[in-house]
XYZ file of N, CA and C in Angstrom:
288
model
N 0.850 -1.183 0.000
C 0.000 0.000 0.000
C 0.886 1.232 0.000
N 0.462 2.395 -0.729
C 0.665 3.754 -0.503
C 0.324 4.840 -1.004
N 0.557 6.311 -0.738
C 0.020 6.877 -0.832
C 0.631 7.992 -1.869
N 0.171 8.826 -2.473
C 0.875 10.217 -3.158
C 0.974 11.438 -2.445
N 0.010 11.499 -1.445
C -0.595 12.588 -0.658
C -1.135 13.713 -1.375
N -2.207 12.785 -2.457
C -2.868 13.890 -3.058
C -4.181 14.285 -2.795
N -4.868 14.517 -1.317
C -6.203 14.948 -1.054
C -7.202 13.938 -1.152
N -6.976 12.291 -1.510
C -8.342 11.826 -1.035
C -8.108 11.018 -2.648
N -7.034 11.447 -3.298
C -7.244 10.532 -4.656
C -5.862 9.757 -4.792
N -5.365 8.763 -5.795
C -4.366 8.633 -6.842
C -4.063 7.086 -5.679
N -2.751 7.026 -6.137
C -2.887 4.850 -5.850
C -2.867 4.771 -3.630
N -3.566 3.404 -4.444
C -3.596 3.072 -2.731
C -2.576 1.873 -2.752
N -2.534 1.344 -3.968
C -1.804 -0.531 -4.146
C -1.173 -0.638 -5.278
N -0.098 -1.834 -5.180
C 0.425 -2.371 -6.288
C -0.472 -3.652 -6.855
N -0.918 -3.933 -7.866
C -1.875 -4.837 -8.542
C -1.020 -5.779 -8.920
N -0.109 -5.344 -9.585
C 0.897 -6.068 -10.505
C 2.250 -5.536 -10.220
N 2.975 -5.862 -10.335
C 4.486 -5.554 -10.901
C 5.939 -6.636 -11.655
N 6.557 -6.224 -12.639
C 7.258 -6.632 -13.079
C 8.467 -5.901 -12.809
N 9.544 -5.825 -12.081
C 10.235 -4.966 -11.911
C 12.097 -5.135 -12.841
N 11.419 -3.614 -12.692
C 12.229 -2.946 -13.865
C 11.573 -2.763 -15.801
N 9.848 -3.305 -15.575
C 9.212 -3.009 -17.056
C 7.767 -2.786 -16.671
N 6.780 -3.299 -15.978
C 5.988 -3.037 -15.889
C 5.582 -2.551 -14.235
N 4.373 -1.788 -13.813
C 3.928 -1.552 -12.615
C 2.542 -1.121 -12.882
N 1.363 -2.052 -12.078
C -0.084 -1.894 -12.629
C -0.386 -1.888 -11.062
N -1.190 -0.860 -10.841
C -1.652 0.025 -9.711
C -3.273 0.248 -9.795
N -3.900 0.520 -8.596
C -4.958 0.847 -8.287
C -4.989 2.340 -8.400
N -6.329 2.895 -8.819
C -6.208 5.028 -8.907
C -7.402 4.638 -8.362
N -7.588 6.006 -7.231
C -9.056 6.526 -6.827
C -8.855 7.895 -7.220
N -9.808 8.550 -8.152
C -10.254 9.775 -8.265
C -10.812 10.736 -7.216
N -10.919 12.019 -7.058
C -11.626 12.550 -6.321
C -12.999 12.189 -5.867
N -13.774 11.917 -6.951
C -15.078 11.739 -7.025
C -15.179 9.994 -6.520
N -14.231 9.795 -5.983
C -14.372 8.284 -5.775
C -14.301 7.333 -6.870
N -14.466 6.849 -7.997
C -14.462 6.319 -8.877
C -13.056 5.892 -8.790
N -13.184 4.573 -8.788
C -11.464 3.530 -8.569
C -11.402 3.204 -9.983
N -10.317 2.643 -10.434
C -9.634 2.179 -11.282
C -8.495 1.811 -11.109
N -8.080 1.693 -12.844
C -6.024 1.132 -12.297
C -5.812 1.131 -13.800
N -4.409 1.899 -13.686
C -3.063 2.329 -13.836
C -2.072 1.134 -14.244
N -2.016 1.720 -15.247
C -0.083 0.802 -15.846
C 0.928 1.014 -16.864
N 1.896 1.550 -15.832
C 3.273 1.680 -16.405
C 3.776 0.535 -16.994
N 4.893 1.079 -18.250
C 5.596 0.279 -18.752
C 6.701 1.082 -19.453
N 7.774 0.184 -19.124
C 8.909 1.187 -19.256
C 9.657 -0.061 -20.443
N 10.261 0.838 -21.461
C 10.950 -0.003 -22.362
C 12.103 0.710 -23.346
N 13.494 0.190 -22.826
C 14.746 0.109 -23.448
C 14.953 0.662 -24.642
N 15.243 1.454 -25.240
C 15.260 1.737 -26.507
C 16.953 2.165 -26.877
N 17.284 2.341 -27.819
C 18.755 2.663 -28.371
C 19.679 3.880 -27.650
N 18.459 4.968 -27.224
C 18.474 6.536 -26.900
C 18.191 6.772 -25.698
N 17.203 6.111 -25.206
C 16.379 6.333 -23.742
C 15.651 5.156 -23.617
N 14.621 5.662 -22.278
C 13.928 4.818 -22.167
C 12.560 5.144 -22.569
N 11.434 4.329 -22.894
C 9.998 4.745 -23.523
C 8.987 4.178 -22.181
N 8.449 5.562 -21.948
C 7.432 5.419 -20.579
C 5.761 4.961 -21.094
N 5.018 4.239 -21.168
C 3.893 4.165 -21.530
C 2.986 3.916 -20.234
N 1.444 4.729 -20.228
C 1.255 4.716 -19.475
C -0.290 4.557 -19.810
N -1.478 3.640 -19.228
C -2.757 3.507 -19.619
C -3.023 3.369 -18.882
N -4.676 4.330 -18.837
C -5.406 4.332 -17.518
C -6.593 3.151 -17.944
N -6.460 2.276 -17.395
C -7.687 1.235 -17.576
C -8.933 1.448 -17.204
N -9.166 2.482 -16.129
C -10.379 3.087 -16.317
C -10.905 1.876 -15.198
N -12.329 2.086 -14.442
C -13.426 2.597 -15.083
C -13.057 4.071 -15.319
N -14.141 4.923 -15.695
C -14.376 6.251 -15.357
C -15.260 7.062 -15.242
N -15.388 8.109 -14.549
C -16.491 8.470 -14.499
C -16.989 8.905 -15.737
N -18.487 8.496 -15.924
C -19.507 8.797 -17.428
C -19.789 10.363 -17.306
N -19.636 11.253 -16.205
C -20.272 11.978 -16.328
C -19.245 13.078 -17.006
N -17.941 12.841 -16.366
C -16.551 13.678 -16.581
C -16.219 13.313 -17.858
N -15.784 14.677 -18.402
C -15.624 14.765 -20.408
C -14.423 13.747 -19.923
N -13.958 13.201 -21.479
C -12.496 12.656 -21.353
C -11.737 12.961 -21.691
N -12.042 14.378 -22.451
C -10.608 15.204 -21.845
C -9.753 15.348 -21.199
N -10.847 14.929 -19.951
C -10.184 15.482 -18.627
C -8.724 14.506 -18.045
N -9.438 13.136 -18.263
C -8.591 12.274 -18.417
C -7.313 12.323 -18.991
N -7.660 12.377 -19.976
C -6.366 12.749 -21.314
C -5.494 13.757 -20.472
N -6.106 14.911 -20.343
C -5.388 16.364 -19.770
C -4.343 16.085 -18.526
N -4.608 15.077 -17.614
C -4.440 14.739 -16.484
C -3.004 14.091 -16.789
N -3.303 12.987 -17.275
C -2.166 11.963 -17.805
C -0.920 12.424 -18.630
N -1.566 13.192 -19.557
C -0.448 13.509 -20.081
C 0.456 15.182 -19.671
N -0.582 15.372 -18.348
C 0.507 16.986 -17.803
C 1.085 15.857 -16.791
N 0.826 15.113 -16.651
C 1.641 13.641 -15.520
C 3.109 13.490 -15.852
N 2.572 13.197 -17.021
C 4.089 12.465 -18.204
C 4.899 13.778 -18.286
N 4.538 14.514 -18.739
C 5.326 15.386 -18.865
C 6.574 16.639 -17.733
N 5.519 16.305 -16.292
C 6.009 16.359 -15.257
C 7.400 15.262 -14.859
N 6.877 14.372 -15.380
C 8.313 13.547 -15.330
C 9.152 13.477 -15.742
N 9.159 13.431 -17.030
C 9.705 13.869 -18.270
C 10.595 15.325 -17.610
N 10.427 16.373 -17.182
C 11.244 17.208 -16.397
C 11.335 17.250 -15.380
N 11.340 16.833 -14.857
C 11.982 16.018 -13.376
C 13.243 15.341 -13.725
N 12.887 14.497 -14.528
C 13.932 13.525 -15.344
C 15.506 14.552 -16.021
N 14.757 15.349 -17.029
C 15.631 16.102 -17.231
C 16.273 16.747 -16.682
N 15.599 17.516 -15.559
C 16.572 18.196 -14.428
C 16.945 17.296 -13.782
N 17.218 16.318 -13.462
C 17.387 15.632 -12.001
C 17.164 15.782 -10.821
N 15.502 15.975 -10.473
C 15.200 16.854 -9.604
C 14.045 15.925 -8.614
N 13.884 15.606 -7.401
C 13.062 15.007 -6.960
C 11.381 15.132 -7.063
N 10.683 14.726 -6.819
C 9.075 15.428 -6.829
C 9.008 16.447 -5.980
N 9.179 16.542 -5.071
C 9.196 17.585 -3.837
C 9.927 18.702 -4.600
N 11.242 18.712 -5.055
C 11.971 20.014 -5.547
C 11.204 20.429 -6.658
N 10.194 19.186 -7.461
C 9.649 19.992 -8.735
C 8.292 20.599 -8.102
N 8.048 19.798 -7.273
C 6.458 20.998 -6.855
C 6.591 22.317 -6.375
N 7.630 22.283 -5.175
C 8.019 23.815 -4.740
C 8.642 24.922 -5.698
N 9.045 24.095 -7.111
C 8.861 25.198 -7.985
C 8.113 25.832 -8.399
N 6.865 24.722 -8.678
C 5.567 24.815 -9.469
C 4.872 25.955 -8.371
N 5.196 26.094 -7.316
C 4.095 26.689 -6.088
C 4.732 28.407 -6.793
């Protein structure tokens, strides 16, 4: 079990793991609505390739935009983190 400490949402568990390629996780949304999450990380010539699918359920009522919007300002948060070499904590107190 653990937590993100994001207000009441995001993983509680590991579902799956393959370590060092895959990691499939439980998500609770704000609105309560559970689902699950899975990383997959894969080797390439240059870097590494992060893929990431939300298996959903989801909520019917929320556009899926929203979804989309979520996930991929996610990735991209990492993605510079990565580049800087910077922990989560040092990238949020920037963001503040």
């Amino acid at each position: 079990r653990f937590s993100l400490g994001l207000d009441g949402m995001g993983p509680q568990g590991v579902l799956e793991i393959e370590e060092g390629r895959r990691l499939f996780h439980d998500w609770t949304w704000k609105d309560g609505t559970r689902g699950a999450v899975e990383w997959t990380l894969e080797e390439t010539d240059d870097d590494i390739r992060v893929t990431l699918r939300d298996r959903g359920p989801w909520d019917p009522g929320a556009p899926r935009d929203f979804y989309l919007l979520y996930w991929a300002s996610t990735l991209l948060s990492l993605k510079q983190m990565s580049e800087r070499g910077i922990t989560p904590r040092e990238y949020q107190n920037e963001q503040e």
